[in-house]
PDB file of C-alpha atoms in Angstrom:
ATOM      1  CA  ASP A   1      51.918  83.860  78.511  1.00 72.00           C
ATOM      2  CA  ALA A   2      51.790  87.396  79.217  1.00 77.00           C
ATOM      3  CA  ILE A   3      47.999  87.228  79.541  1.00 81.00           C
ATOM      4  CA  THR A   4      46.997  85.177  82.595  1.00 78.00           C
ATOM      5  CA  GLY A   5      43.883  83.993  84.344  1.00 78.00           C
ATOM      6  CA  SER A   6      41.058  81.670  83.015  1.00 79.00           C
ATOM      7  CA  SER A   7      38.072  84.386  82.559  1.00 80.00           C
ATOM      8  CA  ALA A   8      35.989  84.816  79.685  1.00 77.00           C
ATOM      9  CA  LEU A   9      37.995  88.085  78.749  1.00 76.00           C
ATOM     10  CA  ALA A  10      41.123  86.542  79.410  1.00 82.00           C
ATOM     11  CA  ALA A  11      40.044  83.705  76.841  1.00 84.00           C
ATOM     12  CA  GLU A  12      38.912  86.465  74.455  1.00 82.00           C
ATOM     13  CA  LEU A  13      42.186  88.392  74.817  1.00 84.00           C
ATOM     14  CA  ARG A  14      44.393  85.133  73.899  1.00 88.00           C
ATOM     15  CA  ARG A  15      41.854  84.518  70.823  1.00 87.00           C
ATOM     16  CA  ALA A  16      42.546  88.315  69.676  1.00 87.00           C
ATOM     17  CA  CYS A  17      46.339  87.691  70.098  1.00 90.00           C
ATOM     18  CA  GLU A  18      46.624  84.657  68.271  1.00 91.00           C
ATOM     19  CA  ARG A  19      44.410  86.109  65.262  1.00 88.00           C
ATOM     20  CA  ALA A  20      46.737  89.205  65.348  1.00 89.00           C
ATOM     21  CA  ALA A  21      49.864  87.224  65.640  1.00 90.00           C
ATOM     22  CA  THR A  22      49.016  85.225  62.187  1.00 87.00           C
ATOM     23  CA  VAL A  23      48.630  88.675  60.133  1.00 82.00           C
ATOM     24  CA  HIS A  24      51.669  90.185  58.832  1.00 78.00           C
ATOM     25  CA  GLY A  25      52.167  93.727  59.244  1.00 79.00           C
ATOM     26  CA  PRO A  26      52.012  96.467  61.793  1.00 84.00           C
ATOM     27  CA  VAL A  27      49.385  96.267  64.929  1.00 88.00           C
ATOM     28  CA  LEU A  28      47.665  99.300  66.237  1.00 84.00           C
ATOM     29  CA  LEU A  29      46.141  98.864  69.920  1.00 87.00           C
ATOM     30  CA  THR A  30      43.603 101.254  70.924  1.00 82.00           C
ATOM     31  CA  GLY A  31      42.288 101.885  74.360  1.00 75.00           C
ATOM     32  CA  PRO A  32      43.200 103.112  78.168  1.00 68.00           C
ATOM     33  CA  ARG A  33      46.465 102.592  79.370  1.00 64.00           C
ATOM     34  CA  GLY A  34      45.149 100.780  82.238  1.00 69.00           C
ATOM     35  CA  ALA A  35      44.045  97.954  79.920  1.00 74.00           C
ATOM     36  CA  ALA A  36      47.820  96.965  79.940  1.00 80.00           C
ATOM     37  CA  PRO A  37      48.309  97.008  76.254  1.00 87.00           C
ATOM     38  CA  ASP A  38      52.117  96.101  76.797  1.00 89.00           C
ATOM     39  CA  ARG A  39      50.855  92.539  77.728  1.00 89.00           C
ATOM     40  CA  ILE A  40      48.777  92.419  74.914  1.00 89.00           C
ATOM     41  CA  ALA A  41      51.785  93.220  72.701  1.00 92.00           C
ATOM     42  CA  ARG A  42      53.863  90.548  74.471  1.00 93.00           C
ATOM     43  CA  SER A  43      51.430  87.964  73.871  1.00 93.00           C
ATOM     44  CA  ILE A  44      51.045  88.859  70.105  1.00 93.00           C
ATOM     45  CA  HIS A  45      54.995  88.447  69.972  1.00 94.00           C
ATOM     46  CA  ALA A  46      55.001  85.260  71.521  1.00 94.00           C
ATOM     47  CA  ARG A  47      52.462  83.794  69.351  1.00 93.00           C
ATOM     48  CA  SER A  48      54.091  85.336  66.021  1.00 93.00           C
ATOM     49  CA  GLU A  49      56.800  83.854  63.830  1.00 92.00           C
ATOM     50  CA  ARG A  50      58.917  86.256  65.432  1.00 92.00           C
ATOM     51  CA  ARG A  51      58.798  85.038  68.783  1.00 92.00           C
ATOM     52  CA  ALA A  52      62.261  83.841  68.886  1.00 94.00           C
ATOM     53  CA  GLY A  53      63.519  87.292  68.310  1.00 94.00           C
ATOM     54  CA  PRO A  54      63.854  90.119  70.606  1.00 95.00           C
ATOM     55  CA  PHE A  55      60.760  91.926  71.994  1.00 96.00           C
ATOM     56  CA  VAL A  56      61.931  95.672  72.674  1.00 95.00           C
ATOM     57  CA  GLU A  57      59.626  98.089  74.429  1.00 94.00           C
ATOM     58  CA  PHE A  58      59.914 102.053  74.185  1.00 92.00           C
ATOM     59  CA  PHE A  59      57.492 104.351  76.063  1.00 88.00           C
ATOM     60  CA  CYS A  60      57.297 107.394  73.965  1.00 85.00           C
ATOM     61  CA  GLY A  61      55.982 109.599  76.509  1.00 81.00           C
ATOM     62  CA  VAL A  62      58.950 109.332  78.997  1.00 85.00           C
ATOM     63  CA  LEU A  63      61.677 111.179  77.222  1.00 84.00           C
ATOM     64  CA  PRO A  64      61.515 114.679  75.979  1.00 85.00           C
ATOM     65  CA  PRO A  65      61.289 115.162  72.379  1.00 79.00           C
ATOM     66  CA  ALA A  66      64.802 116.091  71.835  1.00 78.00           C
ATOM     67  CA  PHE A  67      66.140 112.707  73.191  1.00 87.00           C
ATOM     68  CA  ALA A  68      62.950 110.422  72.093  1.00 86.00           C
ATOM     69  CA  GLU A  69      64.058 110.204  68.312  1.00 85.00           C
ATOM     70  CA  ALA A  70      67.691 109.294  69.151  1.00 88.00           C
ATOM     71  CA  GLU A  71      66.498 106.646  71.695  1.00 90.00           C
ATOM     72  CA  LEU A  72      64.041 105.443  69.276  1.00 89.00           C
ATOM     73  CA  GLU A  73      66.709 104.787  66.706  1.00 89.00           C
ATOM     74  CA  LEU A  74      68.384 102.653  69.177  1.00 91.00           C
ATOM     75  CA  ARG A  75      65.545 100.670  70.274  1.00 92.00           C
ATOM     76  CA  ILE A  76      64.832 100.016  66.270  1.00 89.00           C
ATOM     77  CA  ALA A  77      68.331  98.459  66.001  1.00 90.00           C
ATOM     78  CA  ARG A  78      67.982  96.335  68.816  1.00 93.00           C
ATOM     79  CA  ALA A  79      64.496  94.916  67.595  1.00 92.00           C
ATOM     80  CA  THR A  80      65.851  93.775  64.559  1.00 90.00           C
ATOM     81  CA  GLY A  81      64.220  90.042  63.695  1.00 91.00           C
ATOM     82  CA  GLY A  82      62.030  90.671  66.359  1.00 93.00           C
ATOM     83  CA  THR A  83      59.061  92.986  67.477  1.00 94.00           C
ATOM     84  CA  LEU A  84      59.225  96.945  68.617  1.00 93.00           C
ATOM     85  CA  TYR A  85      56.429  97.822  71.018  1.00 93.00           C
ATOM     86  CA  LEU A  86      55.777 101.571  71.138  1.00 89.00           C
ATOM     87  CA  ASP A  87      53.587 102.649  74.157  1.00 87.00           C
ATOM     88  CA  ASP A  88      51.512 106.149  73.637  1.00 82.00           C
ATOM     89  CA  VAL A  89      52.827 106.643  70.283  1.00 80.00           C
ATOM     90  CA  GLY A  90      50.992 109.892  69.852  1.00 75.00           C
ATOM     91  CA  ALA A  91      53.291 111.422  72.441  1.00 78.00           C
ATOM     92  CA  LEU A  92      56.079 111.387  69.602  1.00 78.00           C
ATOM     93  CA  ALA A  93      56.967 114.562  67.839  1.00 77.00           C
ATOM     94  CA  PRO A  94      56.514 114.409  63.696  1.00 75.00           C
ATOM     95  CA  GLY A  95      60.129 113.669  63.417  1.00 75.00           C
ATOM     96  CA  ALA A  96      59.951 110.448  65.329  1.00 78.00           C
ATOM     97  CA  GLN A  97      56.663 109.378  63.849  1.00 73.00           C
ATOM     98  CA  ALA A  98      58.393 109.717  60.429  1.00 76.00           C
ATOM     99  CA  LEU A  99      61.042 107.186  61.588  1.00 78.00           C
ATOM    100  CA  ILE A 100      58.749 104.666  62.684  1.00 76.00           C
ATOM    101  CA  ARG A 101      56.864 104.748  59.305  1.00 71.00           C
ATOM    102  CA  LYS A 102      60.861 104.273  57.805  1.00 73.00           C
ATOM    103  CA  THR A 103      61.059 101.252  60.281  1.00 73.00           C
ATOM    104  CA  LEU A 104      58.195  99.600  58.599  1.00 66.00           C
ATOM    105  CA  ASP A 105      60.383  98.540  55.887  1.00 59.00           C
ATOM    106  CA  GLU A 106      62.998  96.921  57.640  1.00 64.00           C
ATOM    107  CA  ASP A 107      63.247  93.672  59.545  1.00 71.00           C
ATOM    108  CA  VAL A 108      61.039  94.546  62.487  1.00 78.00           C
ATOM    109  CA  ARG A 109      57.431  94.164  63.312  1.00 83.00           C
ATOM    110  CA  VAL A 110      55.966  97.294  64.987  1.00 84.00           C
ATOM    111  CA  ILE A 111      53.094  97.155  67.556  1.00 82.00           C
ATOM    112  CA  VAL A 112      51.941 100.459  68.686  1.00 79.00           C
ATOM    113  CA  SER A 113      49.193 101.824  71.364  1.00 79.00           C
ATOM    114  CA  THR A 114      47.588 104.955  71.958  1.00 73.00           C
ATOM    115  CA  ASP A 115      44.705 106.116  73.886  1.00 64.00           C
ATOM    116  CA  ALA A 116      43.999 108.560  71.210  1.00 53.00           C
ATOM    117  CA  GLY A 117      43.462 106.294  68.409  1.00 50.00           C
ATOM    118  CA  ALA A 118      40.913 108.513  66.797  1.00 49.00           C
ATOM    119  CA  GLU A 119      43.262 111.624  66.190  1.00 52.00           C
ATOM    120  CA  GLY A 120      46.735 112.776  66.029  1.00 53.00           C
ATOM    121  CA  VAL A 121      48.519 109.782  64.689  1.00 61.00           C
ATOM    122  CA  ASN A 122      48.265 108.328  61.027  1.00 62.00           C
ATOM    123  CA  LEU A 123      49.396 104.682  60.494  1.00 70.00           C
ATOM    124  CA  GLN A 124      48.399 103.773  57.167  1.00 67.00           C
ATOM    125  CA  SER A 125      51.240 101.290  56.766  1.00 68.00           C
ATOM    126  CA  ALA A 126      49.304  99.278  59.712  1.00 75.00           C
ATOM    127  CA  ASN A 127      46.867  96.576  58.767  1.00 74.00           C
ATOM    128  CA  VAL A 128      45.716  95.207  62.454  1.00 84.00           C
ATOM    129  CA  LEU A 129      43.583  97.290  64.753  1.00 83.00           C
ATOM    130  CA  VAL A 130      42.621  95.627  68.083  1.00 85.00           C
ATOM    131  CA  ASN A 131      40.043  97.644  70.235  1.00 81.00           C
ATOM    132  CA  ILE A 132      40.860  96.902  73.568  1.00 80.00           C
ATOM    133  CA  ASP A 133      37.756  99.187  74.716  1.00 76.00           C
ATOM    134  CA  LEU A 134      34.738 100.072  72.612  1.00 72.00           C
ATOM    135  CA  PRO A 135      33.519 103.618  72.882  1.00 70.00           C
ATOM    136  CA  TRP A 136      29.701 103.982  72.645  1.00 67.00           C
ATOM    137  CA  ASN A 137      30.099 106.459  69.693  1.00 69.00           C
ATOM    138  CA  PRO A 138      30.398 104.500  66.408  1.00 68.00           C
ATOM    139  CA  MET A 139      31.979 107.137  64.805  1.00 72.00           C
ATOM    140  CA  LYS A 140      35.038 107.246  66.849  1.00 75.00           C
ATOM    141  CA  VAL A 141      35.321 103.518  65.917  1.00 74.00           C
ATOM    142  CA  GLU A 142      35.188 104.567  62.293  1.00 75.00           C
ATOM    143  CA  GLN A 143      37.881 107.170  63.343  1.00 77.00           C
ATOM    144  CA  ARG A 144      40.053 104.660  64.710  1.00 78.00           C
ATOM    145  CA  ILE A 145      39.940 102.531  61.657  1.00 77.00           C
ATOM    146  CA  GLY A 146      40.585 105.428  59.686  1.00 75.00           C
ATOM    147  CA  ARG A 147      43.914 105.718  61.323  1.00 74.00           C
ATOM    148  CA  ILE A 148      45.104 102.968  59.237  1.00 75.00           C
ATOM    149  CA  GLN A 149      42.589 102.419  56.547  1.00 72.00           C
ATOM    150  CA  ARG A 150      43.497 105.682  54.690  1.00 67.00           C
ATOM    151  CA  LEU A 151      44.901 107.236  51.739  1.00 62.00           C
ATOM    152  CA  GLY A 152      48.535 105.961  51.292  1.00 64.00           C
ATOM    153  CA  SER A 153      47.870 102.647  52.599  1.00 68.00           C
ATOM    154  CA  LYS A 154      49.438  99.492  50.781  1.00 70.00           C
ATOM    155  CA  HIS A 155      46.884  96.925  52.142  1.00 66.00           C
ATOM    156  CA  GLY A 156      43.674  96.152  50.284  1.00 71.00           C
ATOM    157  CA  ALA A 157      41.940  95.212  53.450  1.00 75.00           C
ATOM    158  CA  VAL A 158      42.623  95.451  57.269  1.00 78.00           C
ATOM    159  CA  GLU A 159      41.882  93.452  59.899  1.00 81.00           C
ATOM    160  CA  ILE A 160      39.814  94.715  62.892  1.00 81.00           C
ATOM    161  CA  LEU A 161      39.672  92.730  66.294  1.00 82.00           C
ATOM    162  CA  ASN A 162      37.371  93.817  68.970  1.00 77.00           C
ATOM    163  CA  ILE A 163      37.915  92.243  72.211  1.00 77.00           C
ATOM    164  CA  VAL A 164      34.641  91.436  74.015  1.00 73.00           C
ATOM    165  CA  ALA A 165      33.666  88.671  76.441  1.00 68.00           C
ATOM    166  CA  LYS A 166      30.384  87.056  76.074  1.00 70.00           C
ATOM    167  CA  GLY A 167      27.488  87.841  78.549  1.00 72.00           C
ATOM    168  CA  THR A 168      28.932  91.272  79.365  1.00 71.00           C
ATOM    169  CA  PHE A 169      27.957  94.829  78.849  1.00 71.00           C
ATOM    170  CA  ASP A 170      30.817  95.117  76.157  1.00 70.00           C
ATOM    171  CA  GLU A 171      28.917  92.242  74.201  1.00 74.00           C
ATOM    172  CA  TYR A 172      25.784  94.425  74.180  1.00 75.00           C
ATOM    173  CA  LEU A 173      27.702  97.380  73.183  1.00 73.00           C
ATOM    174  CA  VAL A 174      29.224  95.849  70.125  1.00 73.00           C
ATOM    175  CA  GLY A 175      25.551  94.847  69.093  1.00 76.00           C
ATOM    176  CA  SER A 176      24.763  98.677  69.677  1.00 78.00           C
ATOM    177  CA  LEU A 177      27.454  99.794  67.765  1.00 72.00           C
ATOM    178  CA  MET A 178      26.596  97.675  64.824  1.00 73.00           C
ATOM    179  CA  VAL A 179      22.911  98.909  64.683  1.00 80.00           C
ATOM    180  CA  LYS A 180      24.107 102.504  64.657  1.00 75.00           C
ATOM    181  CA  LEU A 181      26.574 101.865  61.889  1.00 69.00           C
ATOM    182  CA  GLN A 182      24.095 100.114  59.810  1.00 76.00           C
ATOM    183  CA  THR A 183      21.658 103.092  60.532  1.00 79.00           C
ATOM    184  CA  ILE A 184      24.446 105.552  59.132  1.00 71.00           C
ATOM    185  CA  ALA A 185      24.836 103.481  56.245  1.00 71.00           C
ATOM    186  CA  GLN A 186      21.256 103.671  55.337  1.00 75.00           C
ATOM    187  CA  THR A 187      21.394 107.377  55.937  1.00 75.00           C
ATOM    188  CA  VAL A 188      24.555 108.386  53.987  1.00 69.00           C
ATOM    189  CA  GLY A 189      25.524 105.428  52.082  1.00 63.00           C
ATOM    190  CA  ASP A 190      27.914 102.426  52.636  1.00 61.00           C
ATOM    191  CA  ILE A 191      30.707 103.551  54.964  1.00 57.00           C
ATOM    192  CA  GLU A 192      33.439 101.347  53.293  1.00 58.00           C
ATOM    193  CA  ALA A 193      32.603 103.147  49.943  1.00 58.00           C
ATOM    194  CA  VAL A 194      32.977 106.512  51.545  1.00 54.00           C
ATOM    195  CA  LEU A 195      36.326 105.748  52.817  1.00 52.00           C
ATOM    196  CA  GLU A 196      37.687 103.786  49.711  1.00 53.00           C
ATOM    197  CA  SER A 197      36.518 106.912  47.711  1.00 52.00           C
ATOM    198  CA  THR A 198      39.499 108.593  48.928  1.00 48.00           C
ATOM    199  CA  ASN A 199      41.632 106.212  46.804  1.00 49.00           C
ATOM    200  CA  LEU A 200      41.035 107.553  43.357  1.00 45.00           C
ATOM    201  CA  ASP A 201      42.463 107.296  39.919  1.00 48.00           C
ATOM    202  CA  ASP A 202      44.128 110.581  38.694  1.00 47.00           C
ATOM    203  CA  GLU A 203      41.371 111.381  36.165  1.00 48.00           C
ATOM    204  CA  ASP A 204      38.626 110.889  38.841  1.00 51.00           C
ATOM    205  CA  SER A 205      37.440 113.783  41.085  1.00 52.00           C
ATOM    206  CA  PHE A 206      36.439 113.514  44.471  1.00 45.00           C
ATOM    207  CA  GLU A 207      33.110 114.626  43.732  1.00 50.00           C
ATOM    208  CA  THR A 208      32.452 112.468  40.886  1.00 54.00           C
ATOM    209  CA  SER A 209      33.540 109.294  43.109  1.00 48.00           C
ATOM    210  CA  ILE A 210      30.767 110.447  45.843  1.00 43.00           C
ATOM    211  CA  PHE A 211      28.113 111.126  43.007  1.00 48.00           C
ATOM    212  CA  ASN A 212      28.721 107.379  41.876  1.00 53.00           C
ATOM    213  CA  LEU A 213      28.425 105.618  45.201  1.00 46.00           C
TER     214      LEU A 213
END
């Protein structure tokens, strides 16, 4: 297993990877690069139905934009039947990001990681979000979710996995985040309803939908 150790955090990581592996669709990993997202991606692949296929990595920030798109096409071809892991996907130029979205229709499972999950990259084709770290600001958590739960998504629901070890400060932080989100919901309305209000029928205006929340 790419995740070693017997600590509570290692056990929580393995449980999150097992859960992510059972959900079909692309995965977004958010958190600092030092959190070893590549190991988490390998662990998800090893537990998935595609484990017999190739695991192909591409570190998006290494090559200049002029070469990155051509190299990405090669990596996509090599990952057929397996998993393509893209590190620091936010470093890719818009053209390469469009290529990733096209790849989602092929026989490749895509796992991407970024430490800028709250901005810059829209991955509405993904339906699994793994928070490797948890920011204290609850709206940043919602912004991360907004990278995948947004207009154009083909998924009715998304899976959100928070990696937290029991008895740690992170567990306390999760509790605080939930309290803050509930406070926001009581103030401005249900957050899920606000997010879903962007998926409107043609005859409905945004203003009408907000009025009906």
